[in-house]
Every structure is written in structure tokens, then in C-alpha cells.
Amino acid sequence: MYAQMIKSEASREDPEKLAAFQTRIDAGEKIEPKDWMPQGYRKTLIRQIGQHAHSEIVGQLPEGNWITRAPTLERKAILLAKVQDEAGHGLYLYCAAETLGVSRDELTEMLLDGRMKYSSIFNYPTLTWADMGAVGWLVDGAAIMNQVPLQRTSFGPYSRAMIRICKEESFHQRQGYDIMMKMAQGTRAQKRMAQDALNRFWYPSLMMFGPSDKESVHSEQSMAWKIKMNTNDELRQKFVDQTVPQAEYLGLTVPDPDLKWNEETGHYDFSQPDWSEFFDVLKGNGPCNRERLAARNKAWDDGKWVRDGLLAHAEKKAARKVAAE
């Protein structure tokens, strides 16, 4: 349906402009907000950047839940800084999306009424402190795998935002792995806790790359426009190849009985996630979907007086400026 909509819009646009635009993309040029762009390109970017921003904001919720329960003051400070980073990432991305002609309020309303999604991983609960390690190691590790190529994406504001985001995400991944290392080298109970966290977050982390290439409705056009630089399956394979040796170093077992090194391909063979679960979570039926959206709705409603006050102040300031002139 989405692909058909994009093709339909393209058929109504100037063929010469479309050809010139694709030539710029193929040459590796950056597209800036004031440049001409196909409506399908603009809509695809709004969808992708908006959902990326929402994921950063909603992603604070499962970690924010553990700030007051971190085991040491140092861990508390680190986690607090990480959650603050995620808020900043969301703001960078909302700003990038706004250059495409959509307001932050519109993006938030699309999240709250279901027209936009966020990463399915954040609909899973964080039950123990080891989950903070698994989120940093696996979830942020998958995020980095997704986001490093986006530094080369064709839309200028998006690619530039990703430079700082990726640097900070690399620290998040390291702090998560450090937590898992301490747990894995701790008591038997702590190691069991680390293994349990890996068991629960492994397959949801694989789902973060999106459905298999044959099921993805966005990939082909997004790749042509260089909005995406790699396919979902390419990134998922790269993540598995990188993460399995890390788990072995920790002395933990990846919960996949079919996982094995393939000498011929030079990659690990692994089991696919349960894609029916993935699509069910996207439909709003995950363990924490309702809780996450309820939290965002509450934040939106509770913040109305702040937004109204800022708007009134801006209008008053503008009126004074006009009167002075």
C-alpha cells in the first residue's frame, strides 16, 4: 500500500525533476531542506525520522524506571546521564524532521493517535538490573548497527544529527556491556540474572532491524533514495556476527539452539525471530504497549500549560516588537 502511494505520487511529478533528483542522490550529494524533493521522499523521511525520534523518547521509559534503584551512586549517575542523552537524541531528530515542514506537535499527535510507531523493543519490560545491561549492550548495540550507516544518508540534517547520536550511543553500548560483565563475573545468582536478561532481549533485539527483506514494504525505495544504506537482513546478520563473540567472552549463551558458525559463508547461521510476535507488538499488543503510550499521553497532557505559557509569551513578545516599530 505504501509503495503504491509513493509510485502514485511520483507519477504526478515532473519526470525531469525526478531524474535530476535521482542523479544527485546517485552522485552522493546531500539533499537540504530548501532543495526540491519528491513528495514521496519527504513523506518517507518524515515517517522514518519521526519514528526514530519517538523511539528515543519512549526509550527513556524502561531505563528511567531503574534510576532510583541503581545499585551504586556511580551507576545511578551513569544511567541518569544516559537517559538525558536519549532525550537529547529525540530533540535533535525532531528538529531534523521540522526542516521538512512538519511540527513537533504534529509528530507527537501522530504518535499518540497511532499514525506513527516507535521501536518495538521498548514494549518489553525491564524486570531486573541486568536488563539495564542487556538494553545497553543489545538494544543500543542494534541501534548503533542501524544508525552508523545513517551518517551517510542522503538528507543532510538527518545525516548530521546522526554523527553526535552515534558517538553517544557507543558509550551507552559500552556501559551496558560493562554491567553484563560485572554480573557475569559476579555470584551465581548474578550470572543467572545476566543470562535471563540475554534470553529475554535477544530476539526482540533482532526484531529492531525490521522485518525480513521480503516482508519490508519500505526498503526498496528507501535504498534507491539512500534514506537507508543497508537492508534489514544485512544489518541483522552483521549484528549477530558481532554480538555472538561478545556473549561467548562473557560466558553467556545466546538462546538459539541453531546458532552456529558457517565456514562457507563466513557468518553465523541463526534462527529468525517470531515475526508474528513482532507484528502483534506493532499492532499494540506487546507487554508494555499500553503502559508506554499512557505515559506519553500523560506527559503531553501534563505539559499543556507549559506549551500554552510559552506560546503566550512568544505572542506577547512579537506584539511588543511590532508596537515598537
mmCIF file of N, CA and C in Angstrom, residues 62-183:
data_model
loop_
_atom_site.group_PDB
_atom_site.id
_atom_site.type_symbol
_atom_site.label_atom_id
_atom_site.label_comp_id
_atom_site.label_asym_id
_atom_site.label_seq_id
_atom_site.Cartn_x
_atom_site.Cartn_y
_atom_site.Cartn_z
ATOM 1 N N PRO A 62 11.740 2.597 29.920
ATOM 2 C CA PRO A 62 12.189 1.382 30.617
ATOM 3 C C PRO A 62 13.456 1.586 31.428
ATOM 4 N N GLU A 63 14.289 2.576 31.050
ATOM 5 C CA GLU A 63 15.511 2.832 31.806
ATOM 6 C C GLU A 63 15.260 3.801 32.957
ATOM 7 N N GLY A 64 14.417 4.807 32.715
ATOM 8 C CA GLY A 64 14.099 5.753 33.783
ATOM 9 C C GLY A 64 13.527 5.057 35.001
ATOM 10 N N ASN A 65 12.886 3.933 34.771
ATOM 11 C CA ASN A 65 12.300 3.136 35.843
ATOM 12 C C ASN A 65 13.358 2.623 36.822
ATOM 13 N N TRP A 66 14.640 2.574 36.388
ATOM 14 C CA TRP A 66 15.690 1.999 37.231
ATOM 15 C C TRP A 66 16.646 3.043 37.817
ATOM 16 N N ILE A 67 16.434 4.315 37.529
ATOM 17 C CA ILE A 67 17.361 5.329 38.038
ATOM 18 C C ILE A 67 17.424 5.320 39.566
ATOM 19 N N THR A 68 16.272 5.264 40.216
ATOM 20 C CA THR A 68 16.259 5.300 41.685
ATOM 21 C C THR A 68 16.680 3.972 42.308
ATOM 22 N N ARG A 69 16.764 2.908 41.495
ATOM 23 C CA ARG A 69 17.083 1.579 42.036
ATOM 24 C C ARG A 69 18.434 1.066 41.582
ATOM 25 N N ALA A 70 19.239 1.915 40.946
ATOM 26 C CA ALA A 70 20.581 1.502 40.535
ATOM 27 C C ALA A 70 21.383 1.098 41.772
ATOM 28 N N PRO A 71 22.257 0.094 41.648
ATOM 29 C CA PRO A 71 22.902 -0.471 42.843
ATOM 30 C C PRO A 71 23.938 0.427 43.518
ATOM 31 N N THR A 72 24.513 1.401 42.796
ATOM 32 C CA THR A 72 25.500 2.305 43.394
ATOM 33 C C THR A 72 25.227 3.726 42.916
ATOM 34 N N LEU A 73 25.822 4.682 43.605
ATOM 35 C CA LEU A 73 25.673 6.088 43.207
ATOM 36 C C LEU A 73 26.278 6.307 41.818
ATOM 37 N N GLU A 74 27.411 5.646 41.545
ATOM 38 C CA GLU A 74 28.046 5.792 40.233
ATOM 39 C C GLU A 74 27.117 5.277 39.128
ATOM 40 N N ARG A 75 26.524 4.097 39.345
ATOM 41 C CA ARG A 75 25.616 3.537 38.347
ATOM 42 C C ARG A 75 24.393 4.437 38.158
ATOM 43 N N LYS A 76 23.953 5.037 39.240
ATOM 44 C CA LYS A 76 22.812 5.941 39.155
ATOM 45 C C LYS A 76 23.148 7.148 38.278
ATOM 46 N N ALA A 77 24.337 7.733 38.492
ATOM 47 C CA ALA A 77 24.754 8.901 37.720
ATOM 48 C C ALA A 77 24.922 8.554 36.236
ATOM 49 N N ILE A 78 25.497 7.378 35.969
ATOM 50 C CA ILE A 78 25.694 6.946 34.582
ATOM 51 C C ILE A 78 24.365 6.752 33.888
ATOM 52 N N LEU A 79 23.424 6.087 34.560
ATOM 53 C CA LEU A 79 22.119 5.831 33.953
ATOM 54 C C LEU A 79 21.346 7.124 33.752
ATOM 55 N N LEU A 80 21.455 8.028 34.716
ATOM 56 C CA LEU A 80 20.783 9.319 34.591
ATOM 57 C C LEU A 80 21.324 10.091 33.384
ATOM 58 N N ALA A 81 22.636 10.064 33.197
ATOM 59 C CA ALA A 81 23.243 10.745 32.044
ATOM 60 C C ALA A 81 22.800 10.092 30.742
ATOM 61 N N LYS A 82 22.681 8.778 30.754
ATOM 62 C CA LYS A 82 22.259 8.067 29.543
ATOM 63 C C LYS A 82 20.840 8.447 29.160
ATOM 64 N N VAL A 83 19.935 8.456 30.135
ATOM 65 C CA VAL A 83 18.544 8.827 29.857
ATOM 66 C C VAL A 83 18.472 10.267 29.335
ATOM 67 N N GLN A 84 19.310 11.132 29.899
ATOM 68 C CA GLN A 84 19.364 12.517 29.423
ATOM 69 C C GLN A 84 19.842 12.566 27.973
ATOM 70 N N ASP A 85 20.818 11.735 27.634
ATOM 71 C CA ASP A 85 21.287 11.653 26.247
ATOM 72 C C ASP A 85 20.150 11.276 25.304
ATOM 73 N N GLU A 86 19.348 10.286 25.711
ATOM 74 C CA GLU A 86 18.263 9.821 24.843
ATOM 75 C C GLU A 86 17.256 10.948 24.580
ATOM 76 N N ALA A 87 16.995 11.752 25.605
ATOM 77 C CA ALA A 87 16.101 12.898 25.407
ATOM 78 C C ALA A 87 16.698 13.860 24.387
ATOM 79 N N GLY A 88 18.005 14.092 24.496
ATOM 80 C CA GLY A 88 18.673 14.964 23.537
ATOM 81 C C GLY A 88 18.612 14.417 22.125
ATOM 82 N N HIS A 89 18.764 13.107 21.975
ATOM 83 C CA HIS A 89 18.678 12.494 20.648
ATOM 84 C C HIS A 89 17.297 12.729 20.032
ATOM 85 N N GLY A 90 16.268 12.572 20.857
ATOM 86 C CA GLY A 90 14.922 12.825 20.359
ATOM 87 C C GLY A 90 14.763 14.252 19.870
ATOM 88 N N LEU A 91 15.336 15.216 20.622
ATOM 89 C CA LEU A 91 15.230 16.621 20.229
ATOM 90 C C LEU A 91 15.981 16.906 18.932
ATOM 91 N N TYR A 92 17.191 16.328 18.769
ATOM 92 C CA TYR A 92 17.924 16.504 17.510
ATOM 93 C C TYR A 92 17.062 16.050 16.336
ATOM 94 N N LEU A 93 16.440 14.880 16.511
ATOM 95 C CA LEU A 93 15.696 14.265 15.414
ATOM 96 C C LEU A 93 14.399 15.003 15.131
ATOM 97 N N TYR A 94 13.722 15.482 16.173
ATOM 98 C CA TYR A 94 12.519 16.293 15.939
ATOM 99 C C TYR A 94 12.889 17.552 15.153
ATOM 100 N N CYS A 95 14.037 18.153 15.497
ATOM 101 C CA CYS A 95 14.483 19.344 14.764
ATOM 102 C C CYS A 95 14.752 19.018 13.296
ATOM 103 N N ALA A 96 15.368 17.862 13.045
ATOM 104 C CA ALA A 96 15.637 17.452 11.659
ATOM 105 C C ALA A 96 14.329 17.253 10.902
ATOM 106 N N ALA A 97 13.344 16.657 11.551
ATOM 107 C CA ALA A 97 12.044 16.426 10.907
ATOM 108 C C ALA A 97 11.331 17.751 10.627
ATOM 109 N N GLU A 98 11.488 18.720 11.529
ATOM 110 C CA GLU A 98 10.817 20.011 11.349
ATOM 111 C C GLU A 98 11.291 20.736 10.103
ATOM 112 N N THR A 99 12.511 20.466 9.658
ATOM 113 C CA THR A 99 13.002 21.113 8.430
ATOM 114 C C THR A 99 12.239 20.625 7.200
ATOM 115 N N LEU A 100 11.471 19.555 7.359
ATOM 116 C CA LEU A 100 10.681 19.004 6.253
ATOM 117 C C LEU A 100 9.257 19.553 6.235
ATOM 118 N N GLY A 101 8.964 20.472 7.159
ATOM 119 C CA GLY A 101 7.663 21.130 7.141
ATOM 120 C C GLY A 101 6.621 20.527 8.050
ATOM 121 N N VAL A 102 7.043 19.691 9.006
ATOM 122 C CA VAL A 102 6.114 19.116 9.976
ATOM 123 C C VAL A 102 6.517 19.606 11.362
ATOM 124 N N SER A 103 5.544 19.968 12.187
ATOM 125 C CA SER A 103 5.870 20.494 13.513
ATOM 126 C C SER A 103 6.058 19.359 14.512
ATOM 127 N N ARG A 104 6.733 19.672 15.605
ATOM 128 C CA ARG A 104 6.931 18.691 16.666
ATOM 129 C C ARG A 104 5.595 18.267 17.272
ATOM 130 N N ASP A 105 4.680 19.219 17.390
ATOM 131 C CA ASP A 105 3.356 18.884 17.914
ATOM 132 C C ASP A 105 2.640 17.892 17.010
ATOM 133 N N GLU A 106 2.751 18.102 15.700
ATOM 134 C CA GLU A 106 2.106 17.174 14.756
ATOM 135 C C GLU A 106 2.702 15.779 14.874
ATOM 136 N N LEU A 107 4.016 15.699 15.016
ATOM 137 C CA LEU A 107 4.669 14.403 15.157
ATOM 138 C C LEU A 107 4.203 13.697 16.426
ATOM 139 N N THR A 108 4.101 14.462 17.516
ATOM 140 C CA THR A 108 3.656 13.872 18.781
ATOM 141 C C THR A 108 2.216 13.397 18.680
ATOM 142 N N GLU A 109 1.374 14.186 18.048
ATOM 143 C CA GLU A 109 -0.022 13.781 17.882
ATOM 144 C C GLU A 109 -0.145 12.520 17.040
ATOM 145 N N MET A 110 0.729 12.377 16.038
ATOM 146 C CA MET A 110 0.703 11.169 15.219
ATOM 147 C C MET A 110 1.128 9.943 16.031
ATOM 148 N N LEU A 111 2.053 10.133 16.976
ATOM 149 C CA LEU A 111 2.426 9.030 17.867
ATOM 150 C C LEU A 111 1.261 8.652 18.765
ATOM 151 N N LEU A 112 0.624 9.657 19.360
ATOM 152 C CA LEU A 112 -0.405 9.394 20.354
ATOM 153 C C LEU A 112 -1.678 8.804 19.755
ATOM 154 N N ASP A 113 -1.961 9.133 18.493
ATOM 155 C CA ASP A 113 -3.184 8.569 17.897
ATOM 156 C C ASP A 113 -2.915 7.337 17.027
ATOM 157 N N GLY A 114 -1.663 6.850 17.052
ATOM 158 C CA GLY A 114 -1.360 5.589 16.391
ATOM 159 C C GLY A 114 -0.922 5.678 14.948
ATOM 160 N N ARG A 115 -0.824 6.887 14.394
ATOM 161 C CA ARG A 115 -0.386 7.009 12.996
ATOM 162 C C ARG A 115 1.119 6.818 12.849
ATOM 163 N N MET A 116 1.860 6.968 13.927
ATOM 164 C CA MET A 116 3.299 6.720 13.923
ATOM 165 C C MET A 116 3.638 5.712 15.012
ATOM 166 N N LYS A 117 4.690 4.968 14.789
ATOM 167 C CA LYS A 117 5.137 3.956 15.734
ATOM 168 C C LYS A 117 6.472 4.364 16.351
ATOM 169 N N TYR A 118 6.957 3.524 17.248
ATOM 170 C CA TYR A 118 8.308 3.635 17.778
ATOM 171 C C TYR A 118 8.867 2.217 17.812
ATOM 172 N N SER A 119 10.135 2.062 18.087
ATOM 173 C CA SER A 119 10.765 0.746 18.022
ATOM 174 C C SER A 119 10.067 -0.252 18.939
ATOM 175 N N SER A 120 9.783 -1.417 18.395
ATOM 176 C CA SER A 120 9.034 -2.445 19.138
ATOM 177 C C SER A 120 9.762 -2.882 20.405
ATOM 178 N N ILE A 121 11.081 -2.736 20.472
ATOM 179 C CA ILE A 121 11.861 -3.212 21.615
ATOM 180 C C ILE A 121 11.419 -2.560 22.920
ATOM 181 N N PHE A 122 10.906 -1.339 22.842
ATOM 182 C CA PHE A 122 10.565 -0.618 24.065
ATOM 183 C C PHE A 122 9.205 -1.011 24.629
ATOM 184 N N ASN A 123 8.585 -1.994 24.015
ATOM 185 C CA ASN A 123 7.346 -2.543 24.552
ATOM 186 C C ASN A 123 7.586 -3.792 25.392
ATOM 187 N N TYR A 124 8.848 -4.029 25.728
ATOM 188 C CA TYR A 124 9.193 -5.151 26.603
ATOM 189 C C TYR A 124 9.656 -4.595 27.947
ATOM 190 N N PRO A 125 9.279 -5.258 29.053
ATOM 191 C CA PRO A 125 9.594 -4.725 30.381
ATOM 192 C C PRO A 125 11.054 -4.941 30.774
ATOM 193 N N THR A 126 11.563 -4.082 31.645
ATOM 194 C CA THR A 126 12.888 -4.257 32.245
ATOM 195 C C THR A 126 12.660 -4.715 33.679
ATOM 196 N N LEU A 127 12.880 -6.001 33.929
ATOM 197 C CA LEU A 127 12.474 -6.629 35.191
ATOM 198 C C LEU A 127 13.557 -6.613 36.265
ATOM 199 N N THR A 128 14.832 -6.596 35.843
ATOM 200 C CA THR A 128 15.933 -6.654 36.802
ATOM 201 C C THR A 128 17.016 -5.653 36.407
ATOM 202 N N TRP A 129 17.973 -5.447 37.309
ATOM 203 C CA TRP A 129 19.085 -4.549 36.987
ATOM 204 C C TRP A 129 19.885 -5.083 35.802
ATOM 205 N N ALA A 130 19.963 -6.397 35.642
ATOM 206 C CA ALA A 130 20.684 -6.966 34.498
ATOM 207 C C ALA A 130 20.062 -6.520 33.180
ATOM 208 N N ASP A 131 18.783 -6.206 33.192
ATOM 209 C CA ASP A 131 18.131 -5.727 31.969
ATOM 210 C C ASP A 131 18.725 -4.396 31.514
ATOM 211 N N MET A 132 19.234 -3.596 32.458
ATOM 212 C CA MET A 132 19.904 -2.353 32.067
ATOM 213 C C MET A 132 21.186 -2.664 31.289
ATOM 214 N N GLY A 133 21.816 -3.767 31.651
ATOM 215 C CA GLY A 133 22.980 -4.203 30.894
ATOM 216 C C GLY A 133 22.590 -4.708 29.520
ATOM 217 N N ALA A 134 21.526 -5.516 29.466
ATOM 218 C CA ALA A 134 21.072 -6.069 28.187
ATOM 219 C C ALA A 134 20.590 -4.969 27.253
ATOM 220 N N VAL A 135 19.904 -3.969 27.793
ATOM 221 C CA VAL A 135 19.426 -2.860 26.963
ATOM 222 C C VAL A 135 20.619 -2.094 26.380
ATOM 223 N N GLY A 136 21.609 -1.800 27.221
ATOM 224 C CA GLY A 136 22.774 -1.080 26.721
ATOM 225 C C GLY A 136 23.562 -1.889 25.707
ATOM 226 N N TRP A 137 23.818 -3.140 26.047
ATOM 227 C CA TRP A 137 24.643 -3.997 25.183
ATOM 228 C C TRP A 137 23.921 -4.373 23.891
ATOM 229 N N LEU A 138 22.703 -4.917 24.023
ATOM 230 C CA LEU A 138 22.000 -5.446 22.848
ATOM 231 C C LEU A 138 21.190 -4.378 22.119
ATOM 232 N N VAL A 139 20.356 -3.651 22.855
ATOM 233 C CA VAL A 139 19.451 -2.690 22.221
ATOM 234 C C VAL A 139 20.233 -1.523 21.631
ATOM 235 N N ASP A 140 21.130 -0.946 22.430
ATOM 236 C CA ASP A 140 21.939 0.148 21.884
ATOM 237 C C ASP A 140 22.930 -0.366 20.852
ATOM 238 N N GLY A 141 23.386 -1.612 21.028
ATOM 239 C CA GLY A 141 24.257 -2.199 20.014
ATOM 240 C C GLY A 141 23.543 -2.343 18.680
ATOM 241 N N ALA A 142 22.278 -2.785 18.720
ATOM 242 C CA ALA A 142 21.488 -2.885 17.484
ATOM 243 C C ALA A 142 21.213 -1.496 16.918
ATOM 244 N N ALA A 143 20.964 -0.534 17.814
ATOM 245 C CA ALA A 143 20.713 0.841 17.362
ATOM 246 C C ALA A 143 21.932 1.400 16.628
ATOM 247 N N ILE A 144 23.124 1.161 17.179
ATOM 248 C CA ILE A 144 24.345 1.630 16.522
ATOM 249 C C ILE A 144 24.486 0.990 15.146
ATOM 250 N N MET A 145 24.203 -0.309 15.072
ATOM 251 C CA MET A 145 24.306 -1.006 13.788
ATOM 252 C C MET A 145 23.380 -0.372 12.758
ATOM 253 N N ASN A 146 22.190 0.031 13.203
ATOM 254 C CA ASN A 146 21.236 0.705 12.322
ATOM 255 C C ASN A 146 21.669 2.118 11.964
ATOM 256 N N GLN A 147 22.264 2.809 12.937
ATOM 257 C CA GLN A 147 22.421 4.252 12.816
ATOM 258 C C GLN A 147 23.749 4.714 12.232
ATOM 259 N N VAL A 148 24.807 3.942 12.389
ATOM 260 C CA VAL A 148 26.093 4.349 11.819
ATOM 261 C C VAL A 148 25.980 4.572 10.300
ATOM 262 N N PRO A 149 25.322 3.676 9.551
ATOM 263 C CA PRO A 149 25.179 3.943 8.110
ATOM 264 C C PRO A 149 24.362 5.204 7.812
ATOM 265 N N LEU A 150 23.478 5.601 8.751
ATOM 266 C CA LEU A 150 22.649 6.778 8.517
ATOM 267 C C LEU A 150 23.451 8.078 8.543
ATOM 268 N N GLN A 151 24.702 8.013 9.004
ATOM 269 C CA GLN A 151 25.565 9.187 8.898
ATOM 270 C C GLN A 151 25.856 9.519 7.434
ATOM 271 N N ARG A 152 25.616 8.547 6.549
ATOM 272 C CA ARG A 152 25.824 8.745 5.112
ATOM 273 C C ARG A 152 24.505 8.873 4.353
ATOM 274 N N THR A 153 23.381 8.990 5.091
ATOM 275 C CA THR A 153 22.088 9.083 4.427
ATOM 276 C C THR A 153 22.012 10.359 3.589
ATOM 277 N N SER A 154 21.109 10.368 2.620
ATOM 278 C CA SER A 154 21.115 11.450 1.619
ATOM 279 C C SER A 154 20.551 12.774 2.133
ATOM 280 N N PHE A 155 19.771 12.767 3.218
ATOM 281 C CA PHE A 155 19.191 14.019 3.710
ATOM 282 C C PHE A 155 20.128 14.660 4.724
ATOM 283 N N GLY A 156 20.617 15.848 4.406
ATOM 284 C CA GLY A 156 21.652 16.499 5.186
ATOM 285 C C GLY A 156 21.389 16.608 6.685
ATOM 286 N N PRO A 157 20.251 17.205 7.105
ATOM 287 C CA PRO A 157 20.016 17.359 8.543
ATOM 288 C C PRO A 157 19.982 16.034 9.303
ATOM 289 N N TYR A 158 19.464 14.997 8.675
ATOM 290 C CA TYR A 158 19.405 13.679 9.319
ATOM 291 C C TYR A 158 20.810 13.098 9.473
ATOM 292 N N SER A 159 21.598 13.159 8.402
ATOM 293 C CA SER A 159 22.949 12.579 8.468
ATOM 294 C C SER A 159 23.805 13.312 9.496
ATOM 295 N N ARG A 160 23.662 14.642 9.586
ATOM 296 C CA ARG A 160 24.476 15.408 10.539
ATOM 297 C C ARG A 160 24.051 15.135 11.984
ATOM 298 N N ALA A 161 22.744 14.972 12.206
ATOM 299 C CA ALA A 161 22.268 14.645 13.559
ATOM 300 C C ALA A 161 22.828 13.302 14.020
ATOM 301 N N MET A 162 22.971 12.367 13.076
ATOM 302 C CA MET A 162 23.408 11.028 13.442
ATOM 303 C C MET A 162 24.861 10.977 13.892
ATOM 304 N N ILE A 163 25.667 11.957 13.518
ATOM 305 C CA ILE A 163 27.085 11.924 13.897
ATOM 306 C C ILE A 163 27.231 11.962 15.417
ATOM 307 N N ARG A 164 26.567 12.946 16.044
ATOM 308 C CA ARG A 164 26.675 13.033 17.503
ATOM 309 C C ARG A 164 25.918 11.893 18.185
ATOM 310 N N ILE A 165 24.757 11.543 17.649
ATOM 311 C CA ILE A 165 23.962 10.468 18.252
ATOM 312 C C ILE A 165 24.753 9.166 18.301
ATOM 313 N N CYS A 166 25.438 8.834 17.209
ATOM 314 C CA CYS A 166 26.193 7.582 17.167
ATOM 315 C C CYS A 166 27.351 7.582 18.158
ATOM 316 N N LYS A 167 27.998 8.730 18.327
ATOM 317 C CA LYS A 167 29.086 8.813 19.301
ATOM 318 C C LYS A 167 28.568 8.535 20.708
ATOM 319 N N GLU A 168 27.425 9.107 21.029
ATOM 320 C CA GLU A 168 26.877 8.905 22.374
ATOM 321 C C GLU A 168 26.332 7.494 22.546
ATOM 322 N N GLU A 169 25.730 6.939 21.500
ATOM 323 C CA GLU A 169 25.204 5.578 21.591
ATOM 324 C C GLU A 169 26.332 4.574 21.827
ATOM 325 N N SER A 170 27.525 4.861 21.302
ATOM 326 C CA SER A 170 28.640 3.933 21.512
ATOM 327 C C SER A 170 29.004 3.855 22.991
ATOM 328 N N PHE A 171 28.900 4.978 23.706
ATOM 329 C CA PHE A 171 29.123 4.956 25.156
ATOM 330 C C PHE A 171 28.021 4.176 25.868
ATOM 331 N N HIS A 172 26.791 4.322 25.396
ATOM 332 C CA HIS A 172 25.675 3.594 26.006
ATOM 333 C C HIS A 172 25.875 2.086 25.865
ATOM 334 N N GLN A 173 26.350 1.667 24.701
ATOM 335 C CA GLN A 173 26.572 0.243 24.479
ATOM 336 C C GLN A 173 27.674 -0.273 25.406
ATOM 337 N N ARG A 174 28.697 0.542 25.593
ATOM 338 C CA ARG A 174 29.805 0.117 26.452
ATOM 339 C C ARG A 174 29.387 0.002 27.908
ATOM 340 N N GLN A 175 28.556 0.960 28.365
ATOM 341 C CA GLN A 175 28.137 0.879 29.779
ATOM 342 C C GLN A 175 27.241 -0.335 29.999
ATOM 343 N N GLY A 176 26.431 -0.687 28.988
ATOM 344 C CA GLY A 176 25.598 -1.877 29.103
ATOM 345 C C GLY A 176 26.437 -3.134 29.171
ATOM 346 N N TYR A 177 27.464 -3.206 28.309
ATOM 347 C CA TYR A 177 28.332 -4.382 28.308
ATOM 348 C C TYR A 177 29.100 -4.479 29.619
ATOM 349 N N ASP A 178 29.469 -3.334 30.178
ATOM 350 C CA ASP A 178 30.175 -3.329 31.462
ATOM 351 C C ASP A 178 29.289 -3.882 32.572
ATOM 352 N N ILE A 179 28.011 -3.515 32.552
ATOM 353 C CA ILE A 179 27.073 -4.072 33.535
ATOM 354 C C ILE A 179 26.991 -5.586 33.384
ATOM 355 N N MET A 180 26.848 -6.060 32.142
ATOM 356 C CA MET A 180 26.743 -7.503 31.904
ATOM 357 C C MET A 180 28.019 -8.223 32.333
ATOM 358 N N MET A 181 29.180 -7.592 32.128
ATOM 359 C CA MET A 181 30.440 -8.222 32.524
ATOM 360 C C MET A 181 30.519 -8.372 34.039
ATOM 361 N N LYS A 182 30.129 -7.299 34.748
ATOM 362 C CA LYS A 182 30.153 -7.368 36.215
ATOM 363 C C LYS A 182 29.190 -8.439 36.718
ATOM 364 N N MET A 183 28.002 -8.532 36.102
ATOM 365 C CA MET A 183 27.018 -9.531 36.526
ATOM 366 C C MET A 183 27.517 -10.944 36.205
#
